[in-house]
mmCIF file of C-alpha atoms in Angstrom:
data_model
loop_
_atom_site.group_PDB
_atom_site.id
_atom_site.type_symbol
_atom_site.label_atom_id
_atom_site.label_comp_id
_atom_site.label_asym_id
_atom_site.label_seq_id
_atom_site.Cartn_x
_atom_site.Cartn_y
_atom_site.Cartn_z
ATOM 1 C CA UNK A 1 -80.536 159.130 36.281
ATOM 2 C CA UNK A 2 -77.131 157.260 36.043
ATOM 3 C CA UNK A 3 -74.539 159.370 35.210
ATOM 4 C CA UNK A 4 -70.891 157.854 33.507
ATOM 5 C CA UNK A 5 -67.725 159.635 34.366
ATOM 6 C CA UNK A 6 -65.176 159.065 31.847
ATOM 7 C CA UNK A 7 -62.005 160.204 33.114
ATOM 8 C CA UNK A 8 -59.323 161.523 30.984
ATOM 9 C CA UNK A 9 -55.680 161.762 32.148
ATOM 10 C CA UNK A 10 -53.165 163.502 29.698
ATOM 11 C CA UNK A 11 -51.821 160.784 28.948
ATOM 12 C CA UNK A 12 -54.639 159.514 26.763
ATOM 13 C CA UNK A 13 -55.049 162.968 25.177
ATOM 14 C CA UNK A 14 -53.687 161.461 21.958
ATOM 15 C CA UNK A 15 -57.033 159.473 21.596
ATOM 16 C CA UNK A 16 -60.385 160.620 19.951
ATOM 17 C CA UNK A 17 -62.042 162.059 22.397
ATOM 18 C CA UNK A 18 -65.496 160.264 20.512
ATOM 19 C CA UNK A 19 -63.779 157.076 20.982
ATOM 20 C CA UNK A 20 -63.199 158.006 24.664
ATOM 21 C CA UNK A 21 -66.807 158.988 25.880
ATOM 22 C CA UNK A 22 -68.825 157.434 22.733
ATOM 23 C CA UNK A 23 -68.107 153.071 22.985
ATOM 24 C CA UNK A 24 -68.884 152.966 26.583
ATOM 25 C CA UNK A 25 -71.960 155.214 26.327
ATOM 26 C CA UNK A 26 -72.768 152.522 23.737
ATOM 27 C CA UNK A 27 -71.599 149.557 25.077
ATOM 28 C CA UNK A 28 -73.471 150.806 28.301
ATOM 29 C CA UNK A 29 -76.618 150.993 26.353
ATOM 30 C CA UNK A 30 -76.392 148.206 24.600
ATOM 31 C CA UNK A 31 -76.834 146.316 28.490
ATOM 32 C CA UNK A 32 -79.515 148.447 29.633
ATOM 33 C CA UNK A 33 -80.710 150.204 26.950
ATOM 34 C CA UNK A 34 -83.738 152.179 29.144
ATOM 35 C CA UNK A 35 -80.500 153.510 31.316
ATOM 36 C CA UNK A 36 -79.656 157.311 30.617
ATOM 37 C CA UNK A 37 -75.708 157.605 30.425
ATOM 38 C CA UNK A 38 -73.806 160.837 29.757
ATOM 39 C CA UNK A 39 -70.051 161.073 29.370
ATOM 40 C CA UNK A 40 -67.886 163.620 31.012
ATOM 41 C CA UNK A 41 -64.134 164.311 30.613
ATOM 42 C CA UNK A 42 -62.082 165.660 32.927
ATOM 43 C CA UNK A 43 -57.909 166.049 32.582
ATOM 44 C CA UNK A 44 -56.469 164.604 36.250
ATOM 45 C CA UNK A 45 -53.070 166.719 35.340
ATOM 46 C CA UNK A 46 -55.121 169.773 35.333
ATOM 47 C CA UNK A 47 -56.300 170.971 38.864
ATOM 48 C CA UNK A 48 -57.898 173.441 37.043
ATOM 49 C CA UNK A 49 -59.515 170.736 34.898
ATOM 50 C CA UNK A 50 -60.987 169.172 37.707
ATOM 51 C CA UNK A 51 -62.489 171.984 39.289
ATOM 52 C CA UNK A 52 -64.344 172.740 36.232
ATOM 53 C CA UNK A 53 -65.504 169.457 36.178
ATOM 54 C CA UNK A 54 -66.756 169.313 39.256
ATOM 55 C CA UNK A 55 -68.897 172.288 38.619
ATOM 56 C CA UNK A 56 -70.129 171.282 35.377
ATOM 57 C CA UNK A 57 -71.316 167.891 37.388
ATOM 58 C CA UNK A 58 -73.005 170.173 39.755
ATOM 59 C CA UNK A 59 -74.672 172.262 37.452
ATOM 60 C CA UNK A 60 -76.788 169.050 36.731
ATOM 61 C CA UNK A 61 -78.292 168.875 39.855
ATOM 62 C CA UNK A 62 -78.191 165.017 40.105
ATOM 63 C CA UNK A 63 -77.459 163.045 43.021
ATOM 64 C CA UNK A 64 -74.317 160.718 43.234
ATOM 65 C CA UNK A 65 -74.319 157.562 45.514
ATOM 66 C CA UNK A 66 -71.329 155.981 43.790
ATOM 67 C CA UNK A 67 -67.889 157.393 43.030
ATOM 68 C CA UNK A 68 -65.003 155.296 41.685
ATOM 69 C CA UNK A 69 -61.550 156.785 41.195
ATOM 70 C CA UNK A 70 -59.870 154.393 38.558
ATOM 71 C CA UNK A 71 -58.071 156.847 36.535
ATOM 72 C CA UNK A 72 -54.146 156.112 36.764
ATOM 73 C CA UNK A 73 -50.689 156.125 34.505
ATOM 74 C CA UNK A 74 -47.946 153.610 34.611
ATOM 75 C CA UNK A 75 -44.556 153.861 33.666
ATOM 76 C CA UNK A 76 -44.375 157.592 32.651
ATOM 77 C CA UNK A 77 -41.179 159.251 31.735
ATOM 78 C CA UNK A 78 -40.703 161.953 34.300
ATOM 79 C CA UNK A 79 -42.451 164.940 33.168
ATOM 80 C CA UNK A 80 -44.127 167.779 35.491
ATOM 81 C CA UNK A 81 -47.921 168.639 34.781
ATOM 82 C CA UNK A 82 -49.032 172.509 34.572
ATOM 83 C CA UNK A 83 -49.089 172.755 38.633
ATOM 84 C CA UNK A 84 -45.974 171.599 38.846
ATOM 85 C CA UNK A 85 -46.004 168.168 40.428
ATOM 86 C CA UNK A 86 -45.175 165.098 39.190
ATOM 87 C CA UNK A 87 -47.378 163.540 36.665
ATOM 88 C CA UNK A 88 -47.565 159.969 38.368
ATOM 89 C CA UNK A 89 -48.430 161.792 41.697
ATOM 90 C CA UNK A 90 -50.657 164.473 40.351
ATOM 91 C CA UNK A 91 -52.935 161.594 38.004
ATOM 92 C CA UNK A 92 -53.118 158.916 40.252
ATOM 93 C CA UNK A 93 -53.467 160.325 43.605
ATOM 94 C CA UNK A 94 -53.940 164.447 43.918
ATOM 95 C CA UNK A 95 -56.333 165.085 41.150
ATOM 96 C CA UNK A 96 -58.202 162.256 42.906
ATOM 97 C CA UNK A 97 -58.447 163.679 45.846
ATOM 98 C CA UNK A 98 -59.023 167.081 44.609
ATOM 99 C CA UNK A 99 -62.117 165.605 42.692
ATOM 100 C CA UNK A 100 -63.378 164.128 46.230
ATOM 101 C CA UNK A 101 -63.073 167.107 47.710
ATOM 102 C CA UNK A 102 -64.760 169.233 45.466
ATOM 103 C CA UNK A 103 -67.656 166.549 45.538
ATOM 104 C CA UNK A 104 -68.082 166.110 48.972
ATOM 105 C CA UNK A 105 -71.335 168.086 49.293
ATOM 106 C CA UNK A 106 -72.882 166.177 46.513
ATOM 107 C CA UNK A 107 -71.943 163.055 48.583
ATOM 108 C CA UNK A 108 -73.170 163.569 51.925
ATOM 109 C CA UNK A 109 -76.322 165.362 50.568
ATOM 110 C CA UNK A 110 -76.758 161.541 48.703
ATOM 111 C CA UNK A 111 -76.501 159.644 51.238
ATOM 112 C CA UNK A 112 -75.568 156.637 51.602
ATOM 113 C CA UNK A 113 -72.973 157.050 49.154
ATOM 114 C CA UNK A 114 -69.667 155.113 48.287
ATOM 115 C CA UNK A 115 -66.183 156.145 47.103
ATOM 116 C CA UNK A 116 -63.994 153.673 45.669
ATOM 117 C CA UNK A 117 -60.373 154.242 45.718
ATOM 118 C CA UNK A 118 -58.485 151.894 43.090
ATOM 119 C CA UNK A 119 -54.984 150.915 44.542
ATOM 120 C CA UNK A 120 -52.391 148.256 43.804
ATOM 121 C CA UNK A 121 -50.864 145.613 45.885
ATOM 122 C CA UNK A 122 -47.712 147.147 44.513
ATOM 123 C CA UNK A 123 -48.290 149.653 47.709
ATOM 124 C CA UNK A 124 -46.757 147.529 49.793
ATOM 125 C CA UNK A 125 -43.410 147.676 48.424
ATOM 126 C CA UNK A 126 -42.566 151.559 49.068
ATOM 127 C CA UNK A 127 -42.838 154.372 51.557
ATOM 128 C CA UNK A 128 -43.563 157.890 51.649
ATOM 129 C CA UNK A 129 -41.929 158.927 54.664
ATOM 130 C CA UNK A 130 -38.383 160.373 55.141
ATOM 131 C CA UNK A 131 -35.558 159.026 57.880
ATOM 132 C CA UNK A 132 -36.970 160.894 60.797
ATOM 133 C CA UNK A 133 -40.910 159.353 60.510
ATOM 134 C CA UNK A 134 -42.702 162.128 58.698
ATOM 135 C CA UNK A 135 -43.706 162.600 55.264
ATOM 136 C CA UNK A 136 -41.608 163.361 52.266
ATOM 137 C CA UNK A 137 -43.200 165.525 49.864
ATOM 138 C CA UNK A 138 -39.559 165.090 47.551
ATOM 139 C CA UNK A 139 -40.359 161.323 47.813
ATOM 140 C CA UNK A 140 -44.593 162.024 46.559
ATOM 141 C CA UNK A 141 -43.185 164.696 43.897
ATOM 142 C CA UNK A 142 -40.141 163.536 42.794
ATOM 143 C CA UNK A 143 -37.066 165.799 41.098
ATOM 144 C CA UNK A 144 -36.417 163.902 37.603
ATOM 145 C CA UNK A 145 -32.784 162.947 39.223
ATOM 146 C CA UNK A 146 -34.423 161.267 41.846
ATOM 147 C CA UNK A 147 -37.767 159.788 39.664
ATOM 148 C CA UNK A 148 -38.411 156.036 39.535
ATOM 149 C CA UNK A 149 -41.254 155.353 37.214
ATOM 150 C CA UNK A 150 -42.347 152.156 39.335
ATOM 151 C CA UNK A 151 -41.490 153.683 42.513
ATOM 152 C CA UNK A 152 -43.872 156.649 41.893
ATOM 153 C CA UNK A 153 -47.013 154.651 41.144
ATOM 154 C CA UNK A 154 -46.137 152.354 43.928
ATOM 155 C CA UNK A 155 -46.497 156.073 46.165
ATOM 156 C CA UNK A 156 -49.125 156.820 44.342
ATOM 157 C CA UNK A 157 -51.277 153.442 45.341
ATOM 158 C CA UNK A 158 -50.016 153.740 48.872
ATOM 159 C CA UNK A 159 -51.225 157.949 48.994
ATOM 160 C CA UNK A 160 -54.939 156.285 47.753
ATOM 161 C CA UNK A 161 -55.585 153.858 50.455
ATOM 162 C CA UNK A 162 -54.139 156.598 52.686
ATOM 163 C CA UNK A 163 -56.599 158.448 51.692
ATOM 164 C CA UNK A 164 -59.372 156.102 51.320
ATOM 165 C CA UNK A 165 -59.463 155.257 55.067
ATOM 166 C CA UNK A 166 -59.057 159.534 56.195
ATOM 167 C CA UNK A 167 -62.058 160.404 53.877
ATOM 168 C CA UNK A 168 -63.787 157.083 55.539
ATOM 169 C CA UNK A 169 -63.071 159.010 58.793
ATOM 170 C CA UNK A 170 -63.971 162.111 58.246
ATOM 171 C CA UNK A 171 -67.083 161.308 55.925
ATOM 172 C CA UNK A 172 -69.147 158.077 57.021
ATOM 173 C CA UNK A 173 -70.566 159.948 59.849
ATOM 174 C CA UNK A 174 -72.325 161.653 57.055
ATOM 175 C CA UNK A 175 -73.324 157.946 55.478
ATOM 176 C CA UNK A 176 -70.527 158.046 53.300
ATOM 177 C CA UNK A 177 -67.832 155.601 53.230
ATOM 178 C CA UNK A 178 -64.944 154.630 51.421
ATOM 179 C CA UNK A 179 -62.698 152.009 50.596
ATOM 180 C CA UNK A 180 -59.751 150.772 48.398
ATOM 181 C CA UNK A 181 -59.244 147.978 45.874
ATOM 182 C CA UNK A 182 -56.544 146.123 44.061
ATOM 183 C CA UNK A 183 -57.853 145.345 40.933
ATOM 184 C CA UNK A 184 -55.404 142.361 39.945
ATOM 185 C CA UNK A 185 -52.022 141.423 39.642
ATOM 186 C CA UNK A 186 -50.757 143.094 36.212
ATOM 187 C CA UNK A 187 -54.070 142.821 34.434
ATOM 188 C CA UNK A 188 -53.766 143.456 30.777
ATOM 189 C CA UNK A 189 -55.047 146.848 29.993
ATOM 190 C CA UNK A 190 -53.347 149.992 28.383
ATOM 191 C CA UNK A 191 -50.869 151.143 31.255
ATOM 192 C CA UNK A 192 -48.125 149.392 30.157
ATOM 193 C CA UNK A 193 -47.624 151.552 26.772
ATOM 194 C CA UNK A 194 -45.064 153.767 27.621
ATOM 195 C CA UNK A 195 -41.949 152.130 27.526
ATOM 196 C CA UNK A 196 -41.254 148.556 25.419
ATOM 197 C CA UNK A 197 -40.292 146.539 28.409
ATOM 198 C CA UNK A 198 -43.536 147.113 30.456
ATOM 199 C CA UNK A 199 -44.941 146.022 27.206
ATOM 200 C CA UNK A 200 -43.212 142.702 26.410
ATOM 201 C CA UNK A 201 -43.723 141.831 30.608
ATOM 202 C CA UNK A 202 -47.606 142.156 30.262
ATOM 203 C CA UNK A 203 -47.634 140.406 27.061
ATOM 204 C CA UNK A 204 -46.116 137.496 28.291
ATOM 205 C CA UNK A 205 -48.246 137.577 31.493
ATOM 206 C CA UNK A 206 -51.019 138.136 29.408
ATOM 207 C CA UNK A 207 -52.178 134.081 29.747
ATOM 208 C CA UNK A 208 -51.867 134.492 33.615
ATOM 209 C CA UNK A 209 -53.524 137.791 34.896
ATOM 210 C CA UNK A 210 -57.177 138.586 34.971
ATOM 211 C CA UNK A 211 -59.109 139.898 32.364
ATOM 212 C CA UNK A 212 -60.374 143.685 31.931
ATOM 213 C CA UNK A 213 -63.830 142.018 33.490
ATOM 214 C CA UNK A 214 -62.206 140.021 36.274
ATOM 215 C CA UNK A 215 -60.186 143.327 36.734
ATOM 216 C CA UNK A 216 -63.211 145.098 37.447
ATOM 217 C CA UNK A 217 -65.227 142.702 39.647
ATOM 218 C CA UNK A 218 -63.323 143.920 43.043
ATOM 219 C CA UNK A 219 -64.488 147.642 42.405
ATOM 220 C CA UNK A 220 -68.369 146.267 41.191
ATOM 221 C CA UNK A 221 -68.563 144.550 44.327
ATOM 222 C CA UNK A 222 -66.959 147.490 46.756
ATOM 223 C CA UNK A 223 -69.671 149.927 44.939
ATOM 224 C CA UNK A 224 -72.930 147.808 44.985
ATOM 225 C CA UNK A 225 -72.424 145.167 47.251
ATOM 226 C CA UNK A 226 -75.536 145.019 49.662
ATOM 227 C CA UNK A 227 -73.313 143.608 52.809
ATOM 228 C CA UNK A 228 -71.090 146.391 52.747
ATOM 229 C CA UNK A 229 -73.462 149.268 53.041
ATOM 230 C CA UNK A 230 -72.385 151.357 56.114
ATOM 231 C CA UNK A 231 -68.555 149.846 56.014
ATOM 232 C CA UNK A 232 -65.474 151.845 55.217
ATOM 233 C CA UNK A 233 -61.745 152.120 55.679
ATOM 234 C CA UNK A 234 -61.183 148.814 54.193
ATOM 235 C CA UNK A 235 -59.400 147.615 51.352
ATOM 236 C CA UNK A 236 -60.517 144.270 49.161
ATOM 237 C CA UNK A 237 -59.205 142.430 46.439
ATOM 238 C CA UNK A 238 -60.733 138.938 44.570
ATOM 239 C CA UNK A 239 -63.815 140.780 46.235
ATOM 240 C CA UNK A 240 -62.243 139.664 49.931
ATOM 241 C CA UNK A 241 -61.197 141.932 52.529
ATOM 242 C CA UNK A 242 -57.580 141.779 53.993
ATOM 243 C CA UNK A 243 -55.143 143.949 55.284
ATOM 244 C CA UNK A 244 -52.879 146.508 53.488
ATOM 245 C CA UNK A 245 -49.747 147.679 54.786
ATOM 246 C CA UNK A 246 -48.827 148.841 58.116
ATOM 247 C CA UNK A 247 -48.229 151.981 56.401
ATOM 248 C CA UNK A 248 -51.155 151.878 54.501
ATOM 249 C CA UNK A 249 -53.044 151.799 57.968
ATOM 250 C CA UNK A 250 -50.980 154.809 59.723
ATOM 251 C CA UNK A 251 -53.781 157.321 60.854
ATOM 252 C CA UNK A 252 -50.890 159.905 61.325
ATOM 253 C CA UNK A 253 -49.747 159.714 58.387
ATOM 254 C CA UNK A 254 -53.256 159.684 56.400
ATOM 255 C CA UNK A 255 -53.713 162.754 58.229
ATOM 256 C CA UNK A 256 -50.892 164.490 57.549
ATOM 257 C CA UNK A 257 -51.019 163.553 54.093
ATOM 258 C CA UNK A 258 -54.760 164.867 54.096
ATOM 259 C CA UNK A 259 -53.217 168.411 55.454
ATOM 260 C CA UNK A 260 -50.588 168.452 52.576
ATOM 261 C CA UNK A 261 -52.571 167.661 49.911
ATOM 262 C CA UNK A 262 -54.540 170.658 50.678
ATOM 263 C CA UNK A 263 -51.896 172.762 50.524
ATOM 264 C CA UNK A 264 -50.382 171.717 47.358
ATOM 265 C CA UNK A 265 -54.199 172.304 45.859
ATOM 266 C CA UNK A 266 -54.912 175.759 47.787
ATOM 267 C CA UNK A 267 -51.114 177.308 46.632
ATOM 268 C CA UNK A 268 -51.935 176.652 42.791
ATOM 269 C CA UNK A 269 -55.641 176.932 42.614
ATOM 270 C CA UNK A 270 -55.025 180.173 44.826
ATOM 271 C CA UNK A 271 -51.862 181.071 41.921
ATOM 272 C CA UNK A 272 -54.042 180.932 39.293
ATOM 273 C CA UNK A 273 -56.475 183.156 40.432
ATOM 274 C CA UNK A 274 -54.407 186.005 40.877
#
């Protein structure tokens, strides 16, 4: 059975939900029309959205070899989601890993599986940590004083390779691995719609950045490719593998973001139980 995950940030909540999960059912069909496709939706601002996701996937019983976190925003106007985090931090990166989490069992029981964490060369150009070497949660969840719209995806990119390469760790000795992409430089797509500027930058780029299809071909290959079964902790893009950032690569802090991460999930799941 092959099973599409449409995910749906709140950001896109102002779109038909049929035209969200019914044209790529369709336009999946219309490729492989003896495939079985269902589409799910799932909020990324919403812990509580992606918890009942996750058990609504499990209640399926189906296995899952290949997991690709693309969802993202770009460009938001500070605003703080119903946890209370930052919207760029809580889309891009924690409801990500939150989903992972919760689908770890699924995983490792489908082995050999593969995550794919979408990042952005943009990673390189920021940092997460404070003066004195450790990690800033003020700088990952930003006060609106202190909120750069460009600046928080940027952390947002660097927290998914971070990630990427501690799941890698902790997972592929149960055949699962994981590894992070950059998609392509400002490929034309619908991140740029929240402020005019962003807008009139990708138009005129428009002639000189990949398509939506030469977007995707980096992620394609990091799911299926045959010569990367049983590699992880890498990060590709134009379907190569090079090196990300020195911070990208810092074990202590992928750890320690790891630790946080779970703490920010397990104080508001944990609230709204009570």
């Amino acid at each position: 059975m092959e099973v599409l995950l449409s995910f749906q940030s709140a950001e896109d909540k102002a779109l038909p939900n049929t035209s969200k999960t019914t044209l790529p059912v369709w336009f999946l069909l219309m490729l492989q029309h003896k495939a079985k496709v269902e589409a799910m939706t799932l909020d990324l601002a919403s812990l509580h959205s992606v918890q009942h996701f996750a058990e609504a996937f499990k209640s399926k019983n189906v296995p899952l070899h290949i997991l690709i976190c693309n969802a993202a925003v770009f460009a938001l106007p500070w605003s703080l989601t119903e946890d209370d985090l930052e919207s760029t931090f809580q889309v891009n990166y924690l409801g990500n890993f939150y989903l992972v989490q919760l689908l770890q069992d699924v995983l490792c029981r489908s082995s050999p599986a593969r995550v794919v964490m979408v990042s952005s060369e943009s990673h390189r150009f920021t940092d997460i940590k404070d003066s004195s070497g450790k990690l800033d949660f003020s700088l990952l969840s930003p006060s609106k004083k202190e909120y750069w719209a460009m600046l928080a995806y940027n952390r947002s990119k660097l927290c998914n390779i971070l990630f990427s390469n501690e799941l890698n760790r902790r997972l592929s000795p149960h055949g699962v691995t994981s590894n992070a992409v950059h998609p392509g430089t400002m490929m034309y797509s619908s991140l740029h719609r929240n402020w005019w500027v962003y807008t009139l930058l990708f138009t005129l780029a428009r002639p000189f950045t990949k398509s939506m299809q030469q977007g995707a071909a980096t992620t394609v290959y990091c799911a299926t490719a045959p010569e990367l079964e049983g590699l992880g902790g890498l990060y590709f893009n134009n379907c190569c593998r090079c090196l990300p950032s020195q911070e990208a690569q810092n074990e202590v802090t992928a750890a320690a973001l790891w630790e946080l991460s779970e703490r920010l999930i397990q104080e508001r799941i944990g609230r709204q139980s009570k």
